[in-house]
Every structure is written in structure tokens, then in C-alpha cells.
């Protein structure tokens, strides 16, 4: 199997009379994920970071938790569970294929 090098890819698009767009793609096992509660102004946060970029997610307008914030948190939870399940499935398939190739 070929070796894939880790990387983080960040783009910024700014077009006249349009909202700026920032895209962050993490392709690294060195990604750090954390969550917690800010104590100075109690609100939850989720953070994804690498040595190249940080992404912080918190409540709407950094204010009180809203129904939309709860819906987003559930979407993040479900997407993370799906990502985990997909990674586990592919890892198991790759491990089985590697074992079969080693046995041959």
C-alpha cells in the first residue's frame, strides 16, 4: 500500500458582494478534538485543531443555547458516529485484505 502524507487544506474565497467562504479539510491523524464549557460566559464549545488550522464551534452568537444549537449538536454527534462506523468498517476490510495477501 502506498504511503499517504498527512495534510490540512485551508481555502478562503472572497467575491465582491458575497459572503466570504472558508474551507478547512483535515487529512491527518494529528488532529486534536476537544469539547468543554467556557466558564467566563457559560457555553459549550467543540474544537478541532491541527498544527495548521483551528475550527471552533459554539452557540449561536456565542450566547445562550438555542433549539438550533441543540439540533446542530445532534447533527455533529450523528455525523461523528457515522464517521466512526465507516472508519471501523473500512479498517476491518483493509485488515482482512492485508491478512489474506500476507497468507498468500
XYZ file of N, CA, C and O in Angstrom:
416
model
N 0.851 -1.178 0.000
C 0.000 0.000 0.000
C 0.892 1.235 0.000
O 1.899 1.279 0.685
N 0.517 2.269 -0.737
C 1.321 3.483 -0.810
C 1.145 4.307 0.465
O 0.132 4.220 1.149
N 2.122 5.114 0.742
C 2.098 5.956 1.931
C 1.457 7.298 1.591
O 1.875 7.981 0.661
N 0.447 7.676 2.351
C -0.211 8.960 2.178
C 0.286 9.899 3.261
O 0.250 9.562 4.437
N 0.760 11.062 2.861
C 1.262 12.030 3.824
C 0.105 12.849 4.389
O -0.805 13.235 3.655
N 0.120 13.122 5.697
C -0.952 13.930 6.301
C -0.860 15.391 5.854
O 0.220 15.898 5.560
N -2.015 16.034 5.800
C -2.035 17.452 5.474
C -3.336 18.084 5.933
O -4.321 17.405 6.208
N -3.320 19.407 6.051
C -4.505 20.217 6.313
C -4.606 21.211 5.173
O -3.615 21.834 4.797
N -5.794 21.349 4.608
C -6.003 22.197 3.440
C -6.990 23.294 3.830
O -8.099 23.005 4.300
N -6.604 24.553 3.677
C -7.444 25.686 4.039
C -7.606 26.583 2.813
O -6.621 26.915 2.147
N -8.846 26.963 2.515
C -9.106 27.882 1.410
C -9.951 29.050 1.900
O -10.748 28.906 2.828
N -9.779 30.183 1.275
C -10.576 31.363 1.559
C -10.999 31.965 0.228
O -10.145 32.228 -0.634
N -12.291 32.156 0.058
C -12.816 32.784 -1.159
C -13.548 34.061 -0.763
O -14.425 34.041 0.097
N -13.181 35.143 -1.409
C -13.846 36.421 -1.156
C -14.222 37.029 -2.500
O -13.349 37.432 -3.271
N -15.520 37.049 -2.772
C -16.022 37.619 -4.018
C -16.792 38.892 -3.692
O -17.455 38.973 -2.654
N -16.739 39.885 -4.579
C -17.480 41.127 -4.331
C -18.962 40.843 -4.068
O -19.578 40.003 -4.724
N -19.496 41.507 -3.071
C -20.914 41.430 -2.714
C -21.369 40.017 -2.364
O -22.543 39.673 -2.549
N -20.452 39.185 -1.876
C -20.790 37.838 -1.422
C -20.187 37.618 -0.044
O -19.216 38.262 0.337
N -20.753 36.701 0.681
C -20.222 36.341 1.980
C -18.913 35.585 1.783
O -18.847 34.680 0.958
N -17.854 35.954 2.517
C -16.607 35.197 2.405
C -16.837 33.727 2.772
O -17.695 33.410 3.599
N -16.059 32.843 2.153
C -16.176 31.407 2.395
C -14.819 30.864 2.830
O -13.811 31.125 2.172
N -14.801 30.130 3.938
C -13.586 29.484 4.421
C -13.832 27.981 4.418
O -14.846 27.505 4.947
N -12.921 27.235 3.818
C -12.999 25.777 3.819
C -11.775 25.211 4.518
O -10.661 25.675 4.280
N -11.994 24.249 5.409
C -10.894 23.597 6.117
C -11.069 22.091 5.951
O -12.124 21.549 6.285
N -10.052 21.424 5.427
C -10.059 19.969 5.264
C -8.880 19.398 6.037
O -7.733 19.743 5.759
N -9.176 18.553 7.014
C -8.134 17.898 7.791
C -7.940 16.490 7.244
O -8.891 15.718 7.165
N -6.723 16.155 6.886
C -6.368 14.816 6.414
C -5.121 14.384 7.181
O -4.044 14.231 6.600
N -5.276 14.251 8.492
C -4.133 13.971 9.354
C -4.564 13.221 10.607
O -5.629 13.514 11.152
N -3.755 12.265 11.063
C -4.054 11.619 12.335
C -3.647 12.504 13.515
O -3.958 12.201 14.651
N -2.970 13.607 13.222
C -2.530 14.512 14.281
C -3.594 15.549 14.626
O -3.317 16.538 15.296
N -4.810 15.331 14.208
C -5.924 16.209 14.529
C -6.293 16.024 16.000
O -6.351 14.903 16.506
N -6.503 17.117 16.680
C -6.935 17.092 18.082
C -8.389 17.555 18.127
O -8.754 18.525 17.467
N -9.187 16.844 18.895
C -10.593 17.201 19.059
C -10.858 17.343 20.543
O -10.467 16.476 21.337
N -11.488 18.433 20.929
C -11.840 18.622 22.331
C -13.175 19.334 22.435
O -13.650 19.954 21.489
N -13.774 19.220 23.587
C -15.042 19.890 23.871
C -15.030 20.280 25.332
O -14.326 19.679 26.146
N -15.808 21.265 25.657
C -15.878 21.693 27.045
C -16.882 22.799 27.222
O -17.723 23.050 26.363
N -16.750 23.469 28.351
C -17.658 24.560 28.695
C -16.804 25.757 29.071
O -15.922 25.647 29.937
N -17.034 26.879 28.411
C -16.344 28.106 28.787
C -16.945 28.586 30.103
O -18.163 28.668 30.244
N -16.111 28.894 31.062
C -16.596 29.253 32.390
C -16.929 30.729 32.526
O -17.830 31.096 33.278
N -16.217 31.597 31.804
C -16.451 33.028 31.937
C -17.838 33.437 31.449
O -18.456 34.341 32.004
N -18.320 32.788 30.417
C -19.662 33.027 29.866
C -20.199 31.643 29.531
O -20.026 31.188 28.405
N -20.801 30.953 30.488
C -21.080 29.518 30.316
C -21.740 29.173 28.983
O -22.863 29.568 28.712
N -20.947 28.509 28.145
C -21.451 27.998 26.870
C -20.539 26.860 26.436
O -19.339 26.881 26.679
N -21.109 25.865 25.776
C -20.310 24.731 25.316
C -19.533 25.093 24.059
O -19.881 26.027 23.335
N -18.450 24.345 23.831
C -17.688 24.521 22.601
C -17.162 23.169 22.139
O -17.013 22.238 22.918
N -16.902 23.088 20.854
C -16.261 21.943 20.218
C -15.117 22.516 19.404
O -15.294 23.520 18.702
N -13.940 21.895 19.518
C -12.763 22.402 18.821
C -12.086 21.271 18.069
O -11.915 20.173 18.602
N -11.738 21.526 16.816
C -10.917 20.625 16.005
C -9.690 21.423 15.615
O -9.815 22.546 15.123
N -8.496 20.847 15.836
C -7.296 21.613 15.522
C -6.163 20.703 15.088
O -6.056 19.563 15.508
N -5.347 21.250 14.223
C -4.088 20.635 13.823
C -3.028 21.717 13.996
O -3.337 22.823 14.440
N -1.799 21.422 13.617
C -0.769 22.455 13.722
C -0.981 23.551 12.679
O -0.399 24.626 12.789
N -1.856 23.293 11.682
C -2.067 24.261 10.606
C -3.356 25.071 10.724
O -3.466 26.131 10.129
N -4.359 24.568 11.448
C -5.654 25.258 11.474
C -6.450 24.860 12.712
O -6.269 23.777 13.268
N -7.328 25.754 13.143
C -8.260 25.505 14.243
C -9.674 25.766 13.750
O -9.903 26.701 12.985
N -10.619 24.957 14.228
C -12.032 25.195 13.982
C -12.723 25.140 15.335
O -12.577 24.160 16.072
N -13.438 26.192 15.673
C -14.169 26.266 16.940
C -15.650 26.373 16.637
O -16.052 27.163 15.788
N -16.452 25.604 17.344
C -17.902 25.641 17.187
C -18.495 25.919 18.557
O -18.125 25.275 19.544
N -19.404 26.893 18.625
C -20.084 27.188 19.875
C -21.501 27.657 19.557
O -21.946 27.582 18.413
N -22.162 28.154 20.566
C -23.570 28.508 20.432
C -23.765 29.738 19.545
O -22.845 30.528 19.326
N -24.981 29.904 19.060
C -25.338 31.000 18.161
C -24.978 32.346 18.785
O -25.408 32.652 19.896
N -24.170 33.108 18.063
C -23.780 34.427 18.549
C -23.010 34.381 19.851
O -22.920 35.383 20.549
N -22.457 33.195 20.197
C -21.750 32.990 21.465
C -22.651 33.304 22.651
O -22.191 33.722 23.699
N -23.965 33.091 22.460
C -24.923 33.384 23.520
C -25.549 32.133 24.093
O -24.971 31.049 24.022
N -26.752 32.283 24.651
C -27.456 31.154 25.263
C -27.733 30.049 24.233
O -27.852 30.308 23.033
N -27.875 28.825 24.732
C -28.162 27.672 23.872
C -29.577 27.800 23.318
O -30.529 28.048 24.057
N -29.695 27.618 21.994
C -30.992 27.704 21.323
C -31.412 26.325 20.815
O -30.620 25.378 20.818
N -32.637 26.234 20.338
C -33.110 24.990 19.703
C -32.227 24.638 18.503
O -31.914 23.474 18.273
N -31.822 25.651 17.744
C -30.955 25.415 16.586
C -29.596 24.869 17.023
O -29.025 24.006 16.357
N -29.069 25.361 18.158
C -27.798 24.855 18.680
C -27.920 23.380 19.070
O -27.014 22.582 18.802
N -29.038 23.009 19.699
C -29.270 21.607 20.058
C -29.355 20.737 18.803
O -28.779 19.643 18.763
N -30.044 21.217 17.783
C -30.163 20.460 16.534
C -28.787 20.280 15.893
O -28.455 19.183 15.420
N -27.964 21.331 15.881
C -26.624 21.232 15.318
C -25.771 20.244 16.111
O -25.067 19.415 15.533
N -25.834 20.303 17.433
C -25.061 19.373 18.277
C -25.460 17.929 17.988
O -24.606 17.044 17.913
N -26.747 17.678 17.791
C -27.199 16.322 17.446
C -26.674 15.902 16.073
O -26.260 14.754 15.881
N -26.687 16.831 15.122
C -26.158 16.531 13.782
C -24.669 16.204 13.841
O -24.204 15.271 13.180
N -23.917 16.968 14.628
C -22.483 16.698 14.790
C -22.279 15.324 15.415
O -21.444 14.538 14.953
N -23.042 15.010 16.458
C -22.944 13.710 17.124
C -23.234 12.568 16.148
O -22.479 11.599 16.065
N -24.312 12.686 15.399
C -24.684 11.636 14.441
C -23.663 11.503 13.317
O -23.330 10.390 12.894
N -23.135 12.633 12.834
C -22.120 12.577 11.781
C -20.840 11.937 12.306
O -20.207 11.140 11.603
N -20.450 12.247 13.534
C -19.249 11.646 14.120
C -19.433 10.140 14.311
O -18.507 9.360 14.056
N -20.627 9.720 14.726
C -20.906 8.284 14.878
C -20.835 7.581 13.525
O -20.302 6.471 13.416
N -21.345 8.208 12.492
C -21.292 7.634 11.149
C -19.849 7.551 10.658
O -19.423 6.552 10.064
N -19.067 8.594 10.904
C -17.656 8.610 10.517
C -16.909 7.470 11.210
O -16.136 6.748 10.578
N -17.166 7.292 12.505
C -16.539 6.202 13.249
C -16.924 4.849 12.661
O -16.059 3.992 12.425
N -18.202 4.640 12.401
C -18.661 3.361 11.845
C -18.034 3.100 10.474
O -17.594 1.975 10.201
N -17.958 4.117 9.629
C -17.359 3.950 8.307
C -15.864 3.638 8.413
O -15.350 2.768 7.705
N -15.169 4.342 9.306
C -13.732 4.080 9.501
C -13.514 2.661 10.014
O -12.610 1.954 9.532
N -14.305 2.224 10.995
C -14.155 0.876 11.534
C -14.402 -0.183 10.468
O -13.681 -1.172 10.383
N -15.420 0.018 9.643
C -15.750 -0.931 8.581
C -14.608 -1.021 7.566
O -14.166 -2.124 7.222
N -14.132 0.111 7.094
C -13.051 0.115 6.113
C -11.760 -0.448 6.701
O -11.032 -1.176 6.030
N -11.478 -0.145 7.960
C -10.280 -0.666 8.614
C -10.345 -2.188 8.706
O -9.363 -2.875 8.424
N -11.506 -2.709 9.075
C -11.668 -4.160 9.159
C -11.490 -4.806 7.784
O -10.822 -5.844 7.658
N -12.056 -4.199 6.751
C -11.904 -4.729 5.394
C -10.445 -4.692 4.953
O -9.939 -5.650 4.372
N -9.750 -3.594 5.237
C -8.347 -3.467 4.848
C -7.482 -4.463 5.611
O -6.576 -5.069 5.037
N -7.774 -4.651 6.901
C -7.009 -5.609 7.709
C -7.205 -7.025 7.196
O -6.254 -7.811 7.120
N -8.437 -7.361 6.835
C -8.715 -8.697 6.295
C -8.004 -8.899 4.967
O -7.435 -9.970 4.699
N -8.007 -7.865 4.124
C -7.325 -7.963 2.824
C -5.814 -8.090 3.025
O -5.168 -8.915 2.351
N -5.252 -7.317 3.939
C -3.814 -7.406 4.221
C -3.446 -8.792 4.747
O -2.420 -9.362 4.355
N -4.287 -9.356 5.608
C -4.027 -10.685 6.169
C -4.090 -11.746 5.058
O -3.264 -12.664 5.015
N -5.072 -11.598 4.149
C -5.194 -12.561 3.048
C -3.996 -12.469 2.107
O -3.486 -13.483 1.635
N -3.512 -11.243 1.843
C -2.342 -11.080 0.970
C -1.084 -11.625 1.640
O -0.223 -12.181 0.963
N -0.959 -11.480 2.956
C 0.208 -11.998 3.675
C 0.210 -13.522 3.688
O 1.275 -14.156 3.647
N -0.986 -14.120 3.746
C -1.106 -15.584 3.784
C -0.818 -16.202 2.423
O -0.445 -17.373 2.334
N -1.018 -15.424 1.367
C -0.821 -15.966 0.003
C 0.622 -16.099 -0.393
O 1.550 -15.696 0.120
